[in-house]
Amino acid sequence: MNAEGPIPNAEGQENKTGELSAAPGVSSAPGGEAGADLLATHIVRAIGVRKVFTMGGEKVHALKGVDFKVKRGEYVAIMGPSGSGKSTLFNMIGGLDKPNAGKVFIDEVDIAALNTFELAWLRCHKIGYIFQTFNLIPVATALDNVMLPMLFADVPQAEAQDKAVELLRKVGLGERIFHKPVQMSGGQQQRVAVARALANDPAIVLADEPTGNLDSATGHQIIELLREINRSEGVTVITATHDYKMLSVSDRIAWLTDGVIERFVEREALDIREGQTDAR
Amino acid sequence: MPETEKIAILPYRKVFQIAWQGLRIRLVKTFLVTSCITLALAFLTYILVSNGLAAQVAERASEALRQRLAREGLLEQMLSPEQRSQTAWMLGIALMISFVGIVNAMLISVTERFREIGTMKCLGGLDSFIVKLYLFESLCQGVVGTLLGMAIGAALAYAEGVSRFGAEAWSLLPATALLRTLAISFLSGVGLTVLGALYPAWTAARMEPVEAMRNEV
Ligand SMILES: Nc1ncnc2c1ncn2[C@@H]1O[C@H](COP(=O)(O)OP(=O)(O)O)[C@@H](O)[C@H]1O
Ligand SMILES: [Mg+2]
């Protein structure tokens, strides 16, 4: 997946900063073998990311210097109350918006250094996005929605169609490939979005409040679906959420409060302190 | 894997196909926007052609027609300063209606799809794809709406001309003058439609995807 694309791999000069800023709870690569291994294991590295919004002359510090690393194949939940900056962080990691300060590396490529063409390539091939509001193309069928990213990736029509049908089957919508978004329930629309996110075999699936507009049971199915994809395909999953159902499936949780990552909790620690997690 | 590790600059034919499909699926909206263009252009063309006809009467009408018009007091009225200023007013209003009507219709129909544009950018759509998509969509609507409007406007103007000046109305406007008038109508109609669509589409295409998705009207 690495070096083949048009995106040049960044040199290792940023590694020092990365290691120094290792946030509490993140187990960075052990001792001596830092350099090469770090490159290989961290698919996402955010370093000192800040974002300031200006609204009516007033400055809102949405992210106040966030350090965040994700290992390949991990399932990470960014948890925090509404307004804590989850979506802002999500957008920074996904290359959907630019930070005011700090850097984001995807597969050790500094996304601020990419031109629009390379950025489109990254969004097309490396990352699959899932949104709270599904964001399907309203006039297109489920099939066409799933085929769209493959069209952008120049996959031949027939191949794209076969793959889209297969993906829709996988998310349990084999019978509804010709349905339009309005003809589907929220849960079904989100399944289409999951299938679409997987269209170009991304290394990362980013999901911003994927269960936010779904009832509890449907939300649970989507969470399980993401978990299954994470397990079977080895896709890194990063979700921003305040849905506590996410806790049980995540490998690691980043607690975000007021634009700062307060702490990371590993899954093992979570199991031990299960009683307390409800209180949080 | 390397085979699929591409980002496509989709061929024009493909983008046109997508644009056309979109227009057909959004049938009602396409119809509404197109009829807006048609109405504006019918008005503009009607004013341009009937003004042209009236202007030619003084110079090219036959003696018989002139005498008849003079008898009815129409000739004097047509050449009066009030009539001239009224003509200018009507033309101004027609241009304004076309501009505001068409540009407004296109602006709204594109800005309400900002989220879609942002989503397409998330999926790997290039800025140029989005601009081309809206270029083709607006070209289709602009050409169809404008041609229809021109036909209606010219037909009305000639029908009125025939009722006032008799069969002679058909030959009053020289072919070159008529063609020039129709060319002005066509270019205004298509030009305003494409500009009205491309301006917001271009703006949205250059935005960061989140901005485009947030900016939904
Ligand atoms: N486009 C924006 N303009 C101004 N303020 C914003 C914008 N987007 C987010 N914010 C602010 O940034 C903070 C974090 O927002 P967000 O990342 O959406 O939080 P969350 O997703 O955790 O609910 C909030 O205070 C929010 O009001
Ligand atoms: Mg949010």
CSV table of N, CA and C in Angstrom, one decimal, chain A residues 208-262:
chain,number,residue,atom,x,y,z
A,208,ASP,N,-17.3,9.8,11.6
A,208,ASP,CA,-17.7,10.9,12.6
A,208,ASP,C,-19.1,10.7,13.0
A,209,GLU,N,-19.2,10.3,14.3
A,209,GLU,CA,-20.6,10.0,14.9
A,209,GLU,C,-21.4,9.1,13.9
A,210,PRO,N,-20.9,8.0,13.6
A,210,PRO,CA,-21.6,7.1,12.6
A,210,PRO,C,-22.9,6.7,13.1
A,211,THR,N,-23.1,6.7,14.5
A,211,THR,CA,-24.4,6.2,15.0
A,211,THR,C,-25.2,7.4,15.5
A,212,GLY,N,-24.8,8.6,15.3
A,212,GLY,CA,-25.4,9.8,15.8
A,212,GLY,C,-26.9,10.0,15.4
A,213,ASN,N,-27.2,9.5,14.2
A,213,ASN,CA,-28.6,9.7,13.7
A,213,ASN,C,-29.3,8.4,13.7
A,214,LEU,N,-28.8,7.4,14.4
A,214,LEU,CA,-29.5,6.1,14.4
A,214,LEU,C,-30.0,5.7,15.8
A,215,ASP,N,-31.0,4.9,15.8
A,215,ASP,CA,-31.5,4.4,17.1
A,215,ASP,C,-30.5,3.4,17.6
A,216,SER,N,-30.6,3.1,18.9
A,216,SER,CA,-29.6,2.3,19.6
A,216,SER,C,-29.3,1.0,19.0
A,217,ALA,N,-30.3,0.3,18.6
A,217,ALA,CA,-30.1,-1.1,18.0
A,217,ALA,C,-29.4,-1.0,16.7
A,218,THR,N,-29.9,-0.1,15.8
A,218,THR,CA,-29.3,0.1,14.5
A,218,THR,C,-27.8,0.6,14.6
A,219,GLY,N,-27.6,1.5,15.6
A,219,GLY,CA,-26.3,2.0,15.8
A,219,GLY,C,-25.3,0.9,16.2
A,220,HIS,N,-25.9,0.0,17.0
A,220,HIS,CA,-25.1,-1.1,17.4
A,220,HIS,C,-24.6,-2.0,16.3
A,221,GLN,N,-25.5,-2.2,15.3
A,221,GLN,CA,-25.2,-3.0,14.1
A,221,GLN,C,-24.1,-2.3,13.3
A,222,ILE,N,-24.2,-1.0,13.2
A,222,ILE,CA,-23.2,-0.3,12.4
A,222,ILE,C,-21.8,-0.4,13.1
A,223,ILE,N,-21.8,-0.3,14.4
A,223,ILE,CA,-20.6,-0.4,15.2
A,223,ILE,C,-20.0,-1.8,15.0
A,224,GLU,N,-20.8,-2.8,15.0
A,224,GLU,CA,-20.4,-4.2,14.9
A,224,GLU,C,-19.8,-4.4,13.4
A,225,LEU,N,-20.5,-3.8,12.5
A,225,LEU,CA,-20.1,-3.9,11.1
A,225,LEU,C,-18.7,-3.3,10.9
A,226,LEU,N,-18.5,-2.1,11.6
A,226,LEU,CA,-17.1,-1.5,11.5
A,226,LEU,C,-16.1,-2.4,12.2
A,227,ARG,N,-16.5,-3.0,13.3
A,227,ARG,CA,-15.5,-3.8,14.0
A,227,ARG,C,-15.2,-5.1,13.1
A,228,GLU,N,-16.2,-5.6,12.5
A,228,GLU,CA,-15.9,-6.8,11.6
A,228,GLU,C,-15.0,-6.5,10.5
A,229,ILE,N,-15.2,-5.3,9.9
A,229,ILE,CA,-14.3,-4.9,8.8
A,229,ILE,C,-12.9,-4.7,9.3
A,230,ASN,N,-12.8,-4.1,10.5
A,230,ASN,CA,-11.5,-3.8,11.1
A,230,ASN,C,-10.8,-5.2,11.3
A,231,ARG,N,-11.5,-6.2,11.7
A,231,ARG,CA,-10.9,-7.5,12.0
A,231,ARG,C,-10.6,-8.2,10.8
A,232,SER,N,-11.6,-8.3,9.8
A,232,SER,CA,-11.4,-9.1,8.7
A,232,SER,C,-10.4,-8.5,7.6
A,233,GLU,N,-10.5,-7.2,7.4
A,233,GLU,CA,-9.7,-6.6,6.4
A,233,GLU,C,-8.4,-5.9,7.0
A,234,GLY,N,-8.4,-5.8,8.3
A,234,GLY,CA,-7.2,-5.1,8.9
A,234,GLY,C,-7.3,-3.6,8.6
A,235,VAL,N,-8.4,-3.1,8.3
A,235,VAL,CA,-8.6,-1.7,8.1
A,235,VAL,C,-8.5,-0.9,9.4
A,236,THR,N,-7.8,0.1,9.5
A,236,THR,CA,-7.7,1.0,10.7
A,236,THR,C,-9.0,1.8,10.7
A,237,VAL,N,-9.7,1.7,11.9
A,237,VAL,CA,-10.9,2.4,12.1
A,237,VAL,C,-10.7,3.5,13.1
A,238,ILE,N,-11.1,4.7,12.8
A,238,ILE,CA,-11.1,5.8,13.8
A,238,ILE,C,-12.4,6.4,13.8
A,239,THR,N,-13.1,6.4,15.0
A,239,THR,CA,-14.4,7.0,15.0
A,239,THR,C,-14.4,8.1,16.1
A,240,ALA,N,-15.1,9.2,15.7
A,240,ALA,CA,-15.4,10.2,16.7
A,240,ALA,C,-16.8,10.0,17.2
A,241,THR,N,-17.0,10.0,18.4
A,241,THR,CA,-18.3,9.6,18.9
A,241,THR,C,-18.5,10.0,20.4
A,242,HIS,N,-19.8,10.1,20.7
A,242,HIS,CA,-20.0,10.1,22.2
A,242,HIS,C,-21.0,9.0,22.5
A,243,ASP,N,-21.0,8.0,21.7
A,243,ASP,CA,-21.8,6.8,21.9
A,243,ASP,C,-21.0,5.8,22.7
A,244,TYR,N,-21.5,5.5,23.9
A,244,TYR,CA,-20.7,4.6,24.8
A,244,TYR,C,-20.7,3.2,24.3
A,245,LYS,N,-21.6,2.9,23.3
A,245,LYS,CA,-21.6,1.5,22.7
A,245,LYS,C,-20.2,1.3,22.1
A,246,MET,N,-19.6,2.4,21.6
A,246,MET,CA,-18.3,2.3,21.0
A,246,MET,C,-17.2,1.7,21.9
A,247,LEU,N,-17.4,1.9,23.2
A,247,LEU,CA,-16.3,1.6,24.1
A,247,LEU,C,-16.0,0.1,24.0
A,248,SER,N,-17.0,-0.7,23.9
A,248,SER,CA,-16.8,-2.2,24.0
A,248,SER,C,-16.1,-2.7,22.8
A,249,VAL,N,-16.0,-2.0,21.7
A,249,VAL,CA,-15.4,-2.6,20.5
A,249,VAL,C,-14.0,-1.9,20.2
A,250,SER,N,-13.7,-0.8,20.9
A,250,SER,CA,-12.5,-0.1,20.5
A,250,SER,C,-11.3,-0.7,21.2
A,251,ASP,N,-10.2,-0.6,20.5
A,251,ASP,CA,-8.9,-1.1,21.0
A,251,ASP,C,-8.4,0.0,22.0
A,252,ARG,N,-8.7,1.2,21.7
A,252,ARG,CA,-8.2,2.3,22.5
A,252,ARG,C,-9.1,3.5,22.4
A,253,ILE,N,-9.2,4.2,23.4
A,253,ILE,CA,-10.1,5.4,23.4
A,253,ILE,C,-9.3,6.6,23.8
A,254,ALA,N,-9.5,7.7,23.0
A,254,ALA,CA,-8.9,9.0,23.3
A,254,ALA,C,-10.0,9.9,23.8
A,255,TRP,N,-9.8,10.3,25.0
A,255,TRP,CA,-10.8,11.2,25.7
A,255,TRP,C,-10.5,12.6,25.3
A,256,LEU,N,-11.3,13.3,24.7
A,256,LEU,CA,-11.1,14.6,24.2
A,256,LEU,C,-12.0,15.6,25.0
A,257,THR,N,-11.4,16.6,25.7
A,257,THR,CA,-12.2,17.5,26.4
A,257,THR,C,-11.8,18.9,26.0
A,258,ASP,N,-12.7,19.7,25.5
A,258,ASP,CA,-12.3,21.1,25.3
A,258,ASP,C,-11.1,21.3,24.4
A,259,GLY,N,-11.0,20.5,23.4
A,259,GLY,CA,-9.9,20.7,22.5
A,259,GLY,C,-8.5,20.1,22.9
A,260,VAL,N,-8.6,19.3,24.0
A,260,VAL,CA,-7.3,18.7,24.4
A,260,VAL,C,-7.6,17.2,24.7
A,261,ILE,N,-6.6,16.4,24.3
A,261,ILE,CA,-6.8,14.9,24.6
A,261,ILE,C,-6.3,14.8,26.1
A,262,GLU,N,-7.3,14.5,26.9
A,262,GLU,CA,-7.1,14.4,28.3
A,262,GLU,C,-6.3,13.1,28.6
